[in-house]
PDB file of C-alpha atoms in Angstrom:
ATOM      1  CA  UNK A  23      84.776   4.556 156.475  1.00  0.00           C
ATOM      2  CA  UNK A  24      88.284   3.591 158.031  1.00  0.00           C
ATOM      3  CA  UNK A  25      87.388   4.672 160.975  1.00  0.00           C
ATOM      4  CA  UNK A  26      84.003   3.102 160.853  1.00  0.00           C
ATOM      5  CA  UNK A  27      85.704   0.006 160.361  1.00  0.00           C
ATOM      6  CA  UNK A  28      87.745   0.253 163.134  1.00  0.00           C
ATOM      7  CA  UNK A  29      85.151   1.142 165.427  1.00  0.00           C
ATOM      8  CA  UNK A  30      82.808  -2.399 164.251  1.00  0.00           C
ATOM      9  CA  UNK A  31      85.482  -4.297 164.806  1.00  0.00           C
ATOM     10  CA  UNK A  32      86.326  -2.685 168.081  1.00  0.00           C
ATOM     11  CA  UNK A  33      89.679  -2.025 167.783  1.00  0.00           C
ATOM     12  CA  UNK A  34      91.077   0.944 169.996  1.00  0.00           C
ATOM     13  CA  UNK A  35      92.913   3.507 167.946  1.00  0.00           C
ATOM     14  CA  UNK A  36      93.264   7.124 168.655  1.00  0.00           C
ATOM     15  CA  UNK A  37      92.954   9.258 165.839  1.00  0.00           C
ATOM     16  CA  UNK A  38      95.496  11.237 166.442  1.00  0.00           C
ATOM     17  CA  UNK A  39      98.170   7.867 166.086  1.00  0.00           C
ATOM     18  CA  UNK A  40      96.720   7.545 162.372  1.00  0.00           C
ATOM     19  CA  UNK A  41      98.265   8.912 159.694  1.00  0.00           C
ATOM     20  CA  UNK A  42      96.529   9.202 156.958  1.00  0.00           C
ATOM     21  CA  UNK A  43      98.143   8.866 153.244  1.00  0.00           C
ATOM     22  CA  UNK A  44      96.095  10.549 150.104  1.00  0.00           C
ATOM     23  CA  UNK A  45      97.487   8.819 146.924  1.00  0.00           C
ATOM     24  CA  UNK A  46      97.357  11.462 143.636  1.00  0.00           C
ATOM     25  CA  UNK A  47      98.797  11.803 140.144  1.00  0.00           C
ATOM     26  CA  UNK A  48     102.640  12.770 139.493  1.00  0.00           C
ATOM     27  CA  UNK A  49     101.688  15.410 137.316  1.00  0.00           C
ATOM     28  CA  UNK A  50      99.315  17.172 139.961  1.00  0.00           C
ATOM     29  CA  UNK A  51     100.808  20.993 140.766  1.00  0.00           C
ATOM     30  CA  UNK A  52     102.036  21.903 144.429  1.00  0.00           C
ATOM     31  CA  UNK A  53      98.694  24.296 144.171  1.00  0.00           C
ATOM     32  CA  UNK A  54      96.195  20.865 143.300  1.00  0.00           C
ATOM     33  CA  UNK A  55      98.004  19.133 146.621  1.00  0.00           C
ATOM     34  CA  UNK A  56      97.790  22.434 148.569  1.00  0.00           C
ATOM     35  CA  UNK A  57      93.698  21.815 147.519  1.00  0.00           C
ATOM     36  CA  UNK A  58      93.455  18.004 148.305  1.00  0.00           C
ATOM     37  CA  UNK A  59      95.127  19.078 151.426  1.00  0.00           C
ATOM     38  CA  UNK A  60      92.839  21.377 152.465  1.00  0.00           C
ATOM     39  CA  UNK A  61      89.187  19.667 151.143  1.00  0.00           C
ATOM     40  CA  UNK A  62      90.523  16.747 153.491  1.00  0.00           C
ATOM     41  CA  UNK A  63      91.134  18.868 156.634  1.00  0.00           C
ATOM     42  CA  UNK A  64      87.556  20.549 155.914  1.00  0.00           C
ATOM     43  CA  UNK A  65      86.056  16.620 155.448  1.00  0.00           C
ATOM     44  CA  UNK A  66      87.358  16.114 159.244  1.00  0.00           C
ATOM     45  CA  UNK A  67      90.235  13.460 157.842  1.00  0.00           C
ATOM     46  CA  UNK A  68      93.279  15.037 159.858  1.00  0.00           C
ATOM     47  CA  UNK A  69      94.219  17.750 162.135  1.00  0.00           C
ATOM     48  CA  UNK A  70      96.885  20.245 161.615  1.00  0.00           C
ATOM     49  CA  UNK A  71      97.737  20.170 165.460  1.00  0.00           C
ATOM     50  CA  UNK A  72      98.832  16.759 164.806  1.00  0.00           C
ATOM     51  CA  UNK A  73     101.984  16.756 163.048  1.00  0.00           C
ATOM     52  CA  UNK A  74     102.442  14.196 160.174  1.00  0.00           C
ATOM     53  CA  UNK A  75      99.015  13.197 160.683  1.00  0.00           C
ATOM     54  CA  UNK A  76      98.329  13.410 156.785  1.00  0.00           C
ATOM     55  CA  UNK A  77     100.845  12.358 153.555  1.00  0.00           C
ATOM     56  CA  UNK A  78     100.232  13.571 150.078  1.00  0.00           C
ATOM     57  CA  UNK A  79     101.733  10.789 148.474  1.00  0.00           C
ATOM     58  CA  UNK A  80     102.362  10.445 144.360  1.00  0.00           C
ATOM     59  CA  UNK A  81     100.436   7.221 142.608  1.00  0.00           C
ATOM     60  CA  UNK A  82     103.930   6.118 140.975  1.00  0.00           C
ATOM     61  CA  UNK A  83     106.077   6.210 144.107  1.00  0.00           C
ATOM     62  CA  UNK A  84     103.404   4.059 145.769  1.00  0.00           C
ATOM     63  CA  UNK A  85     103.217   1.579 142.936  1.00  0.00           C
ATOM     64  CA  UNK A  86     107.155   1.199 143.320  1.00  0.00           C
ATOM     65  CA  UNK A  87     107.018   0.644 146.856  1.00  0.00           C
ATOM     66  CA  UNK A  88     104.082  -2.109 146.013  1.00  0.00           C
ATOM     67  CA  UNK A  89     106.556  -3.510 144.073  1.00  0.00           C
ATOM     68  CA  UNK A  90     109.511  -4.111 146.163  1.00  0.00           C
ATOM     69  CA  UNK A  91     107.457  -5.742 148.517  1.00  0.00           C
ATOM     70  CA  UNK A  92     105.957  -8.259 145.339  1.00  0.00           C
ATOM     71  CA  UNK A  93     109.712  -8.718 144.349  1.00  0.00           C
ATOM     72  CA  UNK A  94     110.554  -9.232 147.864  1.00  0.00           C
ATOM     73  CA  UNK A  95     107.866 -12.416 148.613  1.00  0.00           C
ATOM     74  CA  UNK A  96     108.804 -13.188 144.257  1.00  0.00           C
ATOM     75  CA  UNK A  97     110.309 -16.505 144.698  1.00  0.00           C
ATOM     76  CA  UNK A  98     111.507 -16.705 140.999  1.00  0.00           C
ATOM     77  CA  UNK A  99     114.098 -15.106 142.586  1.00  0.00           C
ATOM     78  CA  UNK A 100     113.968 -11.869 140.289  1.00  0.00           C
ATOM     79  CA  UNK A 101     115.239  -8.932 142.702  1.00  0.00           C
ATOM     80  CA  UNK A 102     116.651  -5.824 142.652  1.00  0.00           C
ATOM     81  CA  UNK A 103     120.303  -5.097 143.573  1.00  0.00           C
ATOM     82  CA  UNK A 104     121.999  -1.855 145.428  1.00  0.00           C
ATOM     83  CA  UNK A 105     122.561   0.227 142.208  1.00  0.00           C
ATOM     84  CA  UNK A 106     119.865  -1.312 139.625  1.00  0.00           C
ATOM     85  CA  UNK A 107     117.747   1.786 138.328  1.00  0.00           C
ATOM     86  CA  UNK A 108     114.320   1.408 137.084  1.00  0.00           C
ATOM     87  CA  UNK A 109     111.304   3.597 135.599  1.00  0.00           C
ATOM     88  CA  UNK A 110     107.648   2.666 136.941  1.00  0.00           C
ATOM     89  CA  UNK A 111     104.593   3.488 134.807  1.00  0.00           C
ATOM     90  CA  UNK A 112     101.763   4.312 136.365  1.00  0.00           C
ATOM     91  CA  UNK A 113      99.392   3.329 133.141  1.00  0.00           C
ATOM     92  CA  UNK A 114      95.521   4.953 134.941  1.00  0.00           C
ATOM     93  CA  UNK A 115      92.146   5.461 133.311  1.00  0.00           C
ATOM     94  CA  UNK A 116      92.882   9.741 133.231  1.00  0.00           C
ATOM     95  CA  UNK A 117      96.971   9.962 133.401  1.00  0.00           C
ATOM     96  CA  UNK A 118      99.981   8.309 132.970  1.00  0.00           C
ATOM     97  CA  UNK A 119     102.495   9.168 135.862  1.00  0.00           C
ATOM     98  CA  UNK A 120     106.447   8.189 135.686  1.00  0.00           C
ATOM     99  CA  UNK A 121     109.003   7.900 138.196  1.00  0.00           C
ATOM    100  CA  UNK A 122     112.848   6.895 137.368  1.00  0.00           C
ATOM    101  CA  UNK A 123     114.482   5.193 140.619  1.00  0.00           C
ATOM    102  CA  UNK A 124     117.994   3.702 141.893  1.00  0.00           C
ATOM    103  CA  UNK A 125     117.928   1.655 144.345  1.00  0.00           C
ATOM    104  CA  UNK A 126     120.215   2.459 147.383  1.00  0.00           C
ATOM    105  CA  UNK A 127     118.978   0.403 150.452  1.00  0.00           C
ATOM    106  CA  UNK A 128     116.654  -1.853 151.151  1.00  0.00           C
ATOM    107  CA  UNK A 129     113.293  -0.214 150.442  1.00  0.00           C
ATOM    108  CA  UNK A 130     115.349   2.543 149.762  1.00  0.00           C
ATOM    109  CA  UNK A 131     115.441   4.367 146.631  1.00  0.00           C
ATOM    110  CA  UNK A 132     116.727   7.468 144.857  1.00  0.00           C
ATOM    111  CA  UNK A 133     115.058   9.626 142.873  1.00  0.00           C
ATOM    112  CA  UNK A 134     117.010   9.749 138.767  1.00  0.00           C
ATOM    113  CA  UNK A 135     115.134  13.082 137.586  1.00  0.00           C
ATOM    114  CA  UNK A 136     111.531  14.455 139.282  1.00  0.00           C
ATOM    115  CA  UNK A 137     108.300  12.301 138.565  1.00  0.00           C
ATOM    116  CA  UNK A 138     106.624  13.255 135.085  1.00  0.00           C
ATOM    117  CA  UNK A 139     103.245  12.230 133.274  1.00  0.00           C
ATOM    118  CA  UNK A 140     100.771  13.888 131.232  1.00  0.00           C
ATOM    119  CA  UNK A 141      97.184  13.121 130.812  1.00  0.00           C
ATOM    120  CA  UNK A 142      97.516   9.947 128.786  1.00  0.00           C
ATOM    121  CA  UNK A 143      94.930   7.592 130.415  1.00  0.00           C
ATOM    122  CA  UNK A 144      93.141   4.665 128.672  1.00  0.00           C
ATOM    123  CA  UNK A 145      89.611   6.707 129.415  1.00  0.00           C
ATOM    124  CA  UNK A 146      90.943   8.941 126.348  1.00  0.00           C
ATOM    125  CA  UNK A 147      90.407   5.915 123.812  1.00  0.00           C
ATOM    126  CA  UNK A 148      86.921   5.707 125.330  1.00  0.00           C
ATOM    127  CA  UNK A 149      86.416   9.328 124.349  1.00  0.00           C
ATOM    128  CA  UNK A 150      87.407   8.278 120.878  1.00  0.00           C
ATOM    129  CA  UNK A 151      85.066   6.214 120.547  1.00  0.00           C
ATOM    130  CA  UNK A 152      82.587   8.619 121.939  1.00  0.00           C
ATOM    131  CA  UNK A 153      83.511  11.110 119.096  1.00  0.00           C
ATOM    132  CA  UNK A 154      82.531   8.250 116.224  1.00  0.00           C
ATOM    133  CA  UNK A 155      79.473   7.824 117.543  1.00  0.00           C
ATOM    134  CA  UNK A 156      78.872  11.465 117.525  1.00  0.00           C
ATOM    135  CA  UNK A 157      80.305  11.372 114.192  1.00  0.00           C
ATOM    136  CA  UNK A 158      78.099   9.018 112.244  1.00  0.00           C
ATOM    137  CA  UNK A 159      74.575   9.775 114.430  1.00  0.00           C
ATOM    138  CA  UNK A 160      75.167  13.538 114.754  1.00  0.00           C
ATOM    139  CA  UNK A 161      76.161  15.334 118.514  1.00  0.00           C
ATOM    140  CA  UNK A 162      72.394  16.670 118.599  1.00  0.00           C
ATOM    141  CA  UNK A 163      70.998  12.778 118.724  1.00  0.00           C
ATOM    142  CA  UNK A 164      73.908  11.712 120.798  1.00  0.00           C
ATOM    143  CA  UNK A 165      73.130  14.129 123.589  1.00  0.00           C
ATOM    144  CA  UNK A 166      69.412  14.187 123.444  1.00  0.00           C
ATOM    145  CA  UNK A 167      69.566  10.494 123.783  1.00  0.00           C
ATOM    146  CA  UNK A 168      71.637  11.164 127.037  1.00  0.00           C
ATOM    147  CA  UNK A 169      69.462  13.361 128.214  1.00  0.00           C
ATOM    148  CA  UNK A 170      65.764  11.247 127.786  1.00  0.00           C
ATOM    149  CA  UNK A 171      67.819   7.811 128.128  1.00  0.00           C
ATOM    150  CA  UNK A 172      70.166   8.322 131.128  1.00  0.00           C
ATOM    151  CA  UNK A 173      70.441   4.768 132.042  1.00  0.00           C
ATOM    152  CA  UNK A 174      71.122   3.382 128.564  1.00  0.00           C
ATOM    153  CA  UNK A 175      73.570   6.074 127.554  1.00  0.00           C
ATOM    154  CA  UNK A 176      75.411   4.663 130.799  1.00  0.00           C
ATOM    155  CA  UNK A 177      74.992   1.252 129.732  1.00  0.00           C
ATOM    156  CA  UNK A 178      76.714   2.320 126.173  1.00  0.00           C
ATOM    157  CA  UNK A 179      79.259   4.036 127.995  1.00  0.00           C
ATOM    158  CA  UNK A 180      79.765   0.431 130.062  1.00  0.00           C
ATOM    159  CA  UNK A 181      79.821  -1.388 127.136  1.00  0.00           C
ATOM    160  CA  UNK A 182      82.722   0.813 125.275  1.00  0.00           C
ATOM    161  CA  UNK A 183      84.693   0.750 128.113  1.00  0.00           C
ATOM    162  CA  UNK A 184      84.084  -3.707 128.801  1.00  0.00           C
ATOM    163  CA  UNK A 185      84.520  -4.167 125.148  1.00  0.00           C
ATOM    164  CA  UNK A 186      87.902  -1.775 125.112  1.00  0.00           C
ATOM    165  CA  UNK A 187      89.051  -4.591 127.665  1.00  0.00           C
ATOM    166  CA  UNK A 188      88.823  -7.333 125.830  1.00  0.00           C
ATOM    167  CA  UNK A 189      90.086  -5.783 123.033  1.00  0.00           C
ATOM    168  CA  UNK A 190      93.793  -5.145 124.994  1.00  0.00           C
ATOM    169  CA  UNK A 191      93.388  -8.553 126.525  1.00  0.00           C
ATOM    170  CA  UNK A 192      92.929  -9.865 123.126  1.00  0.00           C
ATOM    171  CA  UNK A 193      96.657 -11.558 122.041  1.00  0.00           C
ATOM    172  CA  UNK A 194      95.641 -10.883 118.401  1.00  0.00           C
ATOM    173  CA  UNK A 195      96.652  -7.965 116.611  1.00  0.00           C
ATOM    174  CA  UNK A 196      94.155  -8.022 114.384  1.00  0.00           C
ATOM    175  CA  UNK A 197      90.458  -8.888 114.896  1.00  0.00           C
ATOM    176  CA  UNK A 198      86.626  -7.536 115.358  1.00  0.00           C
ATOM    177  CA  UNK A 199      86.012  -5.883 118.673  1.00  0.00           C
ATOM    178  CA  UNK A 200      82.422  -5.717 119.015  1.00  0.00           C
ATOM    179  CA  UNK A 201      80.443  -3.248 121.167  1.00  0.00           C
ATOM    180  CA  UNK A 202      77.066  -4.189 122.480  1.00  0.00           C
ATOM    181  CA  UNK A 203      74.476  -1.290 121.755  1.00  0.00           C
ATOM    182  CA  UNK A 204      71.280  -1.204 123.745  1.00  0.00           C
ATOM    183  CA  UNK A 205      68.267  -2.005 122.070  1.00  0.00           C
ATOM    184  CA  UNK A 206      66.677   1.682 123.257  1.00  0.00           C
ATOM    185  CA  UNK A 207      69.943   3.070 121.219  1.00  0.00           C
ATOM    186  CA  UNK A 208      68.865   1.475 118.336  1.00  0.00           C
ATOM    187  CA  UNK A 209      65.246   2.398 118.563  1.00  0.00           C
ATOM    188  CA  UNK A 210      66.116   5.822 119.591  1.00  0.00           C
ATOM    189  CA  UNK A 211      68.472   6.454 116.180  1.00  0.00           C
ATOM    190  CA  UNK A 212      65.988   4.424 114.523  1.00  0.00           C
ATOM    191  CA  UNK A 213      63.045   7.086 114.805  1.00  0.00           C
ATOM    192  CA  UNK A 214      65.865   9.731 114.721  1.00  0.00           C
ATOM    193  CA  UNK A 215      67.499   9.067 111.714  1.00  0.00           C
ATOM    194  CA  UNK A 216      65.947   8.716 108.079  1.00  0.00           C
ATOM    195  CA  UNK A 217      68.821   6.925 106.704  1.00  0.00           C
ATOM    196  CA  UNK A 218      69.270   3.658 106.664  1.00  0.00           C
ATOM    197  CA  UNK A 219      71.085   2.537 110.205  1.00  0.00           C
ATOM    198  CA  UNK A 220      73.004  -0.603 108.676  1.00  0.00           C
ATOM    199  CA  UNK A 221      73.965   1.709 105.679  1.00  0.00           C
ATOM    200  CA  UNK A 222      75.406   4.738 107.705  1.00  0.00           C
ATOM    201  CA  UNK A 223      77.204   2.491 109.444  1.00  0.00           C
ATOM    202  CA  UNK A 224      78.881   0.118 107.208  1.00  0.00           C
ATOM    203  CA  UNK A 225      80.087   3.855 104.858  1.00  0.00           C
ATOM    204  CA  UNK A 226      80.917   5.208 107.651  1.00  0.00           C
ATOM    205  CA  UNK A 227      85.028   5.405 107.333  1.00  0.00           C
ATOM    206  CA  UNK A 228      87.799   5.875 110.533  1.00  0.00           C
ATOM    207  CA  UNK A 229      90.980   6.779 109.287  1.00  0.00           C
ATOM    208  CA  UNK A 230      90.416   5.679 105.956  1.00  0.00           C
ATOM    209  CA  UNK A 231      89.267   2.546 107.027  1.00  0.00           C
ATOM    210  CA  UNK A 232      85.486   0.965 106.933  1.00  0.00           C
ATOM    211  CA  UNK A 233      86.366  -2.285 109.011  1.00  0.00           C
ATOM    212  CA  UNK A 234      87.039  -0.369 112.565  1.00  0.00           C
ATOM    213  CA  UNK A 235      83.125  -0.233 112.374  1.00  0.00           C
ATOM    214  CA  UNK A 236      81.718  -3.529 112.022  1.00  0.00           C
ATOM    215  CA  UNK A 237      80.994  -3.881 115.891  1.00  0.00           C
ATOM    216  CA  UNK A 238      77.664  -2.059 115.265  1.00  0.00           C
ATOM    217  CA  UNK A 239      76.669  -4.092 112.266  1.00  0.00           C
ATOM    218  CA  UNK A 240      77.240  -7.099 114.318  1.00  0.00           C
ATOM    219  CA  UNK A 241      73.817  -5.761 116.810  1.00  0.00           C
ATOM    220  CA  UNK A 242      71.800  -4.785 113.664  1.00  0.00           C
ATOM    221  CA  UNK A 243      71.974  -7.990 111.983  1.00  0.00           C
ATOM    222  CA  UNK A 244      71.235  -9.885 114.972  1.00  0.00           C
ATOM    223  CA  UNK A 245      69.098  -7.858 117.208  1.00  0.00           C
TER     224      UNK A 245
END
């Protein structure tokens, strides 16, 4: 596509004067670059008779860079000084990645101790949720709605993941996070299920507590 783009807007580059920089997680293995290496060299993205044509580059390192040059157009004046040392988070949806930093130069930094991270990524509290649902409507409804309603199992997934937003841009600590469930989830459980929904909800417990449930009340009573 970046090539595309250059070639609609007419601009003359030779491809061999590109280099090309593939952004992955700190925790990725020498082996999992080694493979992102070679599926882009097999997707026609760079040459190995071009030296330095491609740059395996980790997510962290990048962010840092990113911000030096925010700090560097910050006119609160907040900056970073030969000798300041920081740690960047790189907080994703599948890991967290960390890199410690002193700064040396300008734009110049060196590295404290070797980037770390783990698989830590908000999509995990997602999967949570995912498990609850399974929980109190059984893993054989859950994934035989998935399979006759594709589209609205997506559109639950959606709404987990919108609702898990608010939720962390919520100031309050405490509060009702509410998750919209599609009206075919509800009819779907409905003829599924010979309990009463509202019911298995509401004594459904997480942790010992009832309340962490009350988004699905919420649809019941006002569907």
């Amino acid at each position: 596509k970046a090539l595309q783009y250059l070639e609609n807007n007419k601009i003359d580059m030779r491809e061999d004067k590109i280099q090309w920089v593939i952004t992955v997680p700190a925790i990725w293995s020498e082996e999992a670059k080694g493979m992102m290496k070679q599926w882009a060299h097999q997707a026609g993205v760079w040459s190995p008779s071009v030296p330095n044509q491609l740059l395996i580059a980790l997510e962290p390192e990048c962010a840092s860079i990113c911000m030096m040059f925010e700090m560097q157009d910050n006119k609160s004046g907040v900056e970073f000084k030969t000798g300041d040392c920081y740690m960047m988070m790189d907080l994703g949806a599948g890991t967290a990645d960390m890199v410690c930093h002193e700064i040396i130069g300008p734009f110049e930094v060196r590295e404290m101790i070797a980037s770390f991270g783990g698989p830590w990524g908000s999509s995990y509290i997602d999967k949570d949720v995912e498990v609850i649902f399974e929980t109190i409507f059984g893993q054989r409804n859950m994934k035989e709605f998935q399979v006759t309603h594709p589209k609205h199992y997506v559109k639950l997934l959606e709404n987990i993941e919108k609702s898990k937003q608010r939720f962390f841009g919520n100031k309050k600590i405490t509060g009702v996070s509410r998750i919209e469930i599609p009206y075919e989830f509800d009819q779907f459980m409905k003829d599924h299920i010979a309990n009463d929904l509202e019911e298995l909800v509401s004594n459904f417990e997480y942790l010992e507590e009832s309340g962490f449930i009350y988004f699905f009340i919420y649809y019941f009573n006002n569907y």
